[in-house]
PDB file of C-alpha atoms in Angstrom:
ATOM      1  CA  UNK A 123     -39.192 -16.322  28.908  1.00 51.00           C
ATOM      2  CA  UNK A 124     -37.105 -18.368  26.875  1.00 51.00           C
ATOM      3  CA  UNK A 125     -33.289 -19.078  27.442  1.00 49.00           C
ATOM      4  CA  UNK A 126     -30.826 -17.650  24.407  1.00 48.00           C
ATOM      5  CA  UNK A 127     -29.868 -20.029  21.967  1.00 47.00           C
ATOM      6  CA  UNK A 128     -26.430 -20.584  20.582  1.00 45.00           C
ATOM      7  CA  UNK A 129     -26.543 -19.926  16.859  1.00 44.00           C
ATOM      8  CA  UNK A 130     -24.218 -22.533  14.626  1.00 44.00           C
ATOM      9  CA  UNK A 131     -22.596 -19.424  13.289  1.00 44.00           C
ATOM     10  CA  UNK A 132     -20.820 -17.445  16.272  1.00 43.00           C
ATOM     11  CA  UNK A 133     -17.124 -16.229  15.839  1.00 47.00           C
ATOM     12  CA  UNK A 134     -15.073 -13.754  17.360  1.00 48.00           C
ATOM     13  CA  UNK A 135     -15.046 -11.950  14.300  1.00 52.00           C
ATOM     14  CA  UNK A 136     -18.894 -10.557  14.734  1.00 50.00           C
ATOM     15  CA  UNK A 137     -19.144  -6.913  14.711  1.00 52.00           C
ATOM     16  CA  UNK A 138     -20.351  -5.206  17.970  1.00 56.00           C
ATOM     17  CA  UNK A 139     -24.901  -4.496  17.190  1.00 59.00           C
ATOM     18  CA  UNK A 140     -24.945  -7.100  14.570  1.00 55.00           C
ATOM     19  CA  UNK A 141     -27.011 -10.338  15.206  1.00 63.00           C
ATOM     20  CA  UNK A 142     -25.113 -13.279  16.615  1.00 63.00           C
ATOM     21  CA  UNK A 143     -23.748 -15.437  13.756  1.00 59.00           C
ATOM     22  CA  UNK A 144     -23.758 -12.671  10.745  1.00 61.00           C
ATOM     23  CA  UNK A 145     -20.524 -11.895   9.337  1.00 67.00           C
ATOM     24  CA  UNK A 146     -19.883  -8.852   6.732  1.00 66.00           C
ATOM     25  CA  UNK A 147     -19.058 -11.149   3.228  1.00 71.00           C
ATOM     26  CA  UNK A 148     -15.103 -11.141   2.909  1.00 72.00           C
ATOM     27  CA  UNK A 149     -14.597  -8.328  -0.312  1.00 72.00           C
ATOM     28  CA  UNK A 150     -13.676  -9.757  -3.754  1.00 80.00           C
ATOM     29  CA  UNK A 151      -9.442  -9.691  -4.627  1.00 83.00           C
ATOM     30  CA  UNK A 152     -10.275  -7.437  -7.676  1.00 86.00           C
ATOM     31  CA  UNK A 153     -12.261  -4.908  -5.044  1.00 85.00           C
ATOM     32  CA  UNK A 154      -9.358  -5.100  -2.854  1.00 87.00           C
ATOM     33  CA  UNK A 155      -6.576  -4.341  -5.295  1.00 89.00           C
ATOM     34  CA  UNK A 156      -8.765  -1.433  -6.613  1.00 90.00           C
ATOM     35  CA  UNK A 157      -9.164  -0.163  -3.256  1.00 89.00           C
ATOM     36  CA  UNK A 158      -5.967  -0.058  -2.522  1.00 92.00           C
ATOM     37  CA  UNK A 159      -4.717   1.363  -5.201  1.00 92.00           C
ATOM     38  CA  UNK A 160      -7.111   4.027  -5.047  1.00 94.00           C
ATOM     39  CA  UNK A 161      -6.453   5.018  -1.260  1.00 94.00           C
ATOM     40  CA  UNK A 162      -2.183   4.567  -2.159  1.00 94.00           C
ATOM     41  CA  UNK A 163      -2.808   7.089  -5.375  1.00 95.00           C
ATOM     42  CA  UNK A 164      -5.541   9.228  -3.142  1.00 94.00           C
ATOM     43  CA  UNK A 165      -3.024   9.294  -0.139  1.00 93.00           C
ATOM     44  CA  UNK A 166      -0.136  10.124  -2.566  1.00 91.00           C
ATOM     45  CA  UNK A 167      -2.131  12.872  -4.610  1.00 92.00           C
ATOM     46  CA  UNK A 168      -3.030  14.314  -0.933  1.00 93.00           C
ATOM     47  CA  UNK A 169      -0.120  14.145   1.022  1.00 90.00           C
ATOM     48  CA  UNK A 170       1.997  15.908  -1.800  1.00 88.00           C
ATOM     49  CA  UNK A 171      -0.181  18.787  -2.109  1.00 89.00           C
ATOM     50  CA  UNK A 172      -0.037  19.004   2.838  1.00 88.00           C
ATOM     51  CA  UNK A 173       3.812  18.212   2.816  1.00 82.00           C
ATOM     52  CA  UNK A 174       5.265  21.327   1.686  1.00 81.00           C
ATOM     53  CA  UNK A 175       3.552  23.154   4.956  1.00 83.00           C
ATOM     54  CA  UNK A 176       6.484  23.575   7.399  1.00 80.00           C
ATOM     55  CA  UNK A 177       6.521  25.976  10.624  1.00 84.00           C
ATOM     56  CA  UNK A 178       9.705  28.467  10.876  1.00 83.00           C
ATOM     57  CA  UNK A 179      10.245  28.698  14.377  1.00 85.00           C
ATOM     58  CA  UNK A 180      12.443  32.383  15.154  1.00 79.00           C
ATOM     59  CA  UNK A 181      15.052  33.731  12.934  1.00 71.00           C
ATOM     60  CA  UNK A 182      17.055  30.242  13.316  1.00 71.00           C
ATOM     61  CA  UNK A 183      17.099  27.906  10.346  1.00 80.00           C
ATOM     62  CA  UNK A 184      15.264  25.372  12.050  1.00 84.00           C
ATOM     63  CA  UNK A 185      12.092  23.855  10.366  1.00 81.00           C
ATOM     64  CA  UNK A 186       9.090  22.109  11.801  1.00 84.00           C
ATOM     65  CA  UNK A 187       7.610  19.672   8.624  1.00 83.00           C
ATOM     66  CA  UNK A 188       4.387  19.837  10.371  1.00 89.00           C
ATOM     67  CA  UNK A 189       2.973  19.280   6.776  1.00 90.00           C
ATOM     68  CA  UNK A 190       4.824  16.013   5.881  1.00 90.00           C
ATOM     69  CA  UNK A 191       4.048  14.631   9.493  1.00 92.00           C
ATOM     70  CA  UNK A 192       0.198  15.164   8.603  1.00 94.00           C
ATOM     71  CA  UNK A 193       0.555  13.524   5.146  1.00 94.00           C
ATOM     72  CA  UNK A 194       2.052  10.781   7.251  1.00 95.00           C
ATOM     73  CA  UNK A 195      -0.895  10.118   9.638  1.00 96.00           C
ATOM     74  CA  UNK A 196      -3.748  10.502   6.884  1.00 95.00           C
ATOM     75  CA  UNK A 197      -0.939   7.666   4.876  1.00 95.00           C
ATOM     76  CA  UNK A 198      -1.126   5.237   8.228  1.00 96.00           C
ATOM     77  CA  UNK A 199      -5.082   5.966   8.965  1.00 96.00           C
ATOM     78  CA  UNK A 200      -5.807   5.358   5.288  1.00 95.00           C
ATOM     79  CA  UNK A 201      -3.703   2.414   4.977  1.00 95.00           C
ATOM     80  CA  UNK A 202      -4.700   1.068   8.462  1.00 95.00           C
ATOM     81  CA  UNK A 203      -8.716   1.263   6.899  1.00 93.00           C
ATOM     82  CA  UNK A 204      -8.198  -0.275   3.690  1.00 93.00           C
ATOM     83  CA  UNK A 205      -5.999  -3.225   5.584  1.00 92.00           C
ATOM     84  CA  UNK A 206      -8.699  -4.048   8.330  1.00 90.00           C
ATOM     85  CA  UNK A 207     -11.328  -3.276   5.997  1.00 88.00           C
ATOM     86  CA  UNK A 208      -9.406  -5.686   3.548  1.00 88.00           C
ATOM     87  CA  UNK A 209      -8.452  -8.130   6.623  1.00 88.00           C
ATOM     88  CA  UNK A 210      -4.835  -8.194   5.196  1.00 88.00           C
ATOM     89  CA  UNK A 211      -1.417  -6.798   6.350  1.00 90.00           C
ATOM     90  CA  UNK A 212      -0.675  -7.438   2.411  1.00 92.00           C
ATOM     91  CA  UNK A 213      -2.839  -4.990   1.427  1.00 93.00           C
ATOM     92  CA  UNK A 214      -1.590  -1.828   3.298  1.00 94.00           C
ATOM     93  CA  UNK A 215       2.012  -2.829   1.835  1.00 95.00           C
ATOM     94  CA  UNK A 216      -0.007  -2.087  -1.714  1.00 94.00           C
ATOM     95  CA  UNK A 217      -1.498   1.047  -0.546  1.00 94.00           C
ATOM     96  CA  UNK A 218       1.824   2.383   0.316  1.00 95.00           C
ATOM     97  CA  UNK A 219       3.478   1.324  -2.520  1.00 95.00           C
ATOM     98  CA  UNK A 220       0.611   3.065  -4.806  1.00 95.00           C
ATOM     99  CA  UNK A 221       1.305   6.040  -2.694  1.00 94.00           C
ATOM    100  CA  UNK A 222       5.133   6.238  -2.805  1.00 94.00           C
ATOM    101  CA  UNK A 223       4.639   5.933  -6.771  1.00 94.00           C
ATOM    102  CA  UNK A 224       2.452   8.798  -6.613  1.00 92.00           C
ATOM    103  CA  UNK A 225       4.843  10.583  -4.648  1.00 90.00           C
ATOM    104  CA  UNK A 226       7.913   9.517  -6.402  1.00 87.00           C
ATOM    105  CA  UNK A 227       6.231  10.680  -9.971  1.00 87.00           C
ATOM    106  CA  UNK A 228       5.273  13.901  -8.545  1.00 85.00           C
ATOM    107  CA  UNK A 229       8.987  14.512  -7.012  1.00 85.00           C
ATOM    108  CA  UNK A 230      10.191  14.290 -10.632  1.00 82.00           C
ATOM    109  CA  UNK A 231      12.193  17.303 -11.897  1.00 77.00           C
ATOM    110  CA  UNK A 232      10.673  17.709 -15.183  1.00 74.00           C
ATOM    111  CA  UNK A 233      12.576  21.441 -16.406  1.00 72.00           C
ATOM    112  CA  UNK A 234      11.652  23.543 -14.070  1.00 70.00           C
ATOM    113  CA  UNK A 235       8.952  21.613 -12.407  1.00 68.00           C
ATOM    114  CA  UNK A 236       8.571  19.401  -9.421  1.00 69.00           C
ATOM    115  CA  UNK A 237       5.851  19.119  -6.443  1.00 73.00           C
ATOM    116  CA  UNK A 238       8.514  17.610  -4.451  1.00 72.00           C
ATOM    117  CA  UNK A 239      11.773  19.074  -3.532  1.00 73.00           C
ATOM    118  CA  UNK A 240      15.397  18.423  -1.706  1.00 78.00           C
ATOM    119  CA  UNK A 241      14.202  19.882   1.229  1.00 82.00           C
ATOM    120  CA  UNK A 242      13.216  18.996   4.837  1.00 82.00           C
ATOM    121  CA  UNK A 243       9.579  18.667   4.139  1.00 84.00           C
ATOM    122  CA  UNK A 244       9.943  16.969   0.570  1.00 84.00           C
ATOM    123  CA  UNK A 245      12.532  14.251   2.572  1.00 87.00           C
ATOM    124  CA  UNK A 246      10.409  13.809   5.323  1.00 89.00           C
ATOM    125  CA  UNK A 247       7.177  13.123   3.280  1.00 89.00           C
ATOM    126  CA  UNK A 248       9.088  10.327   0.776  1.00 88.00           C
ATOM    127  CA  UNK A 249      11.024   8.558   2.984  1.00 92.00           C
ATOM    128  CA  UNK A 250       8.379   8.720   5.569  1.00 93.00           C
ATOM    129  CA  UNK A 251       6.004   6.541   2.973  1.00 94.00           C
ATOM    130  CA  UNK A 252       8.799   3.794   3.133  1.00 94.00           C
ATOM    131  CA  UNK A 253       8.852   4.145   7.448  1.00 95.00           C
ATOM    132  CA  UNK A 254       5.207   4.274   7.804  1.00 96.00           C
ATOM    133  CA  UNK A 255       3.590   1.656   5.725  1.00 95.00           C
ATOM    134  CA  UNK A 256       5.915  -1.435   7.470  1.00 96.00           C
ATOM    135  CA  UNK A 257       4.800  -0.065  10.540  1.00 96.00           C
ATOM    136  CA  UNK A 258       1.130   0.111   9.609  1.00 95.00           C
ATOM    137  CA  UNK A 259       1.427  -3.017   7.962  1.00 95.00           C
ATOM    138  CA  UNK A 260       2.914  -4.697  11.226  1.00 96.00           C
ATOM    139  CA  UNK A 261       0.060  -3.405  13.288  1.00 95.00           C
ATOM    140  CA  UNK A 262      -2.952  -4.436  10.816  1.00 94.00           C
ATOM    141  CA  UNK A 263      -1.243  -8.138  11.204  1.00 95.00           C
ATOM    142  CA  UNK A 264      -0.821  -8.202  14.977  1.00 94.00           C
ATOM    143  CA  UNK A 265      -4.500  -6.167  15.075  1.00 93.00           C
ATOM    144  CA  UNK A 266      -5.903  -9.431  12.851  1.00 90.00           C
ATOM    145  CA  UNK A 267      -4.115 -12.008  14.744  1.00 90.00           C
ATOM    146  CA  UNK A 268      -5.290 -10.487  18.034  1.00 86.00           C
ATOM    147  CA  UNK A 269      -9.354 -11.333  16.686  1.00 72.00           C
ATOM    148  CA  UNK A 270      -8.275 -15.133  15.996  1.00 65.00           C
TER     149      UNK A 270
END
């Protein structure tokens, strides 16, 4: 029986099953960019069409956005993918910027038509973007820093 070697390569950045010393190739700038603006437009395009579901608890005028709260999470769990994926806090900034471009084009009133409207859900859903992406961002940096 022979004694395990040390390989040259080791870091605490290999991925749990994967030989000692292999690392996953860093993705090119131009593959990051495009992925994030993908995943900001896709998270935009999405969460528009979920936010307008709301809950109308009794005959009160009270609202539950539960809609806008779900576009929310799939905003942070896409962002939070593409910026570990990406291994940059940077990057989620640009996915929630693509989305809150999405969402701020589809908000506009154009005659009679608009996705997005002066309501509870339509306020929770665009200001949310500018709320949740910081946050996200913050935790893909202390996430990154924690693996150095």
């Amino acid at each position: 029986m022979t004694a395990p070697t040390q390989h040259s390569g080791d870091s605490a950045q290999d991925l749990p099953g994967q030989k000692p010393g292999t690392q996953l190739p860093r993705p090119r700038r131009w593959a990051v960019l495009a992925a994030a603006a993908g995943a900001g437009i896709g998270s935009g395009l999405l969460g528009t069409s979920l936010h307008g579901h709301a809950w109308y608890p009794g005959a009160g005028d009270s609202v539950v956005p539960y809609g806008a709260a779900l576009a929310l999470l799939l905003l942070a769990a896409v962002s939070l993918f593409v910026g570990l994926w990406s291994r940059s806090s940077w990057v989620v900034v640009a996915c929630g910027a693509a989305a809150y471009l999405t969402a701020g084009a589809l908000s506009l009133q154009l005659g009679s038509f608009g996705m997005i409207t002066n309501n509870v859900q339509g306020s929770v859903w665009l200001y949310g973007i500018a709320v949740v992406t910081p946050l996200v961002a913050w935790l893909v940096w202390a996430l990154l820093r924690s693996k150095k």
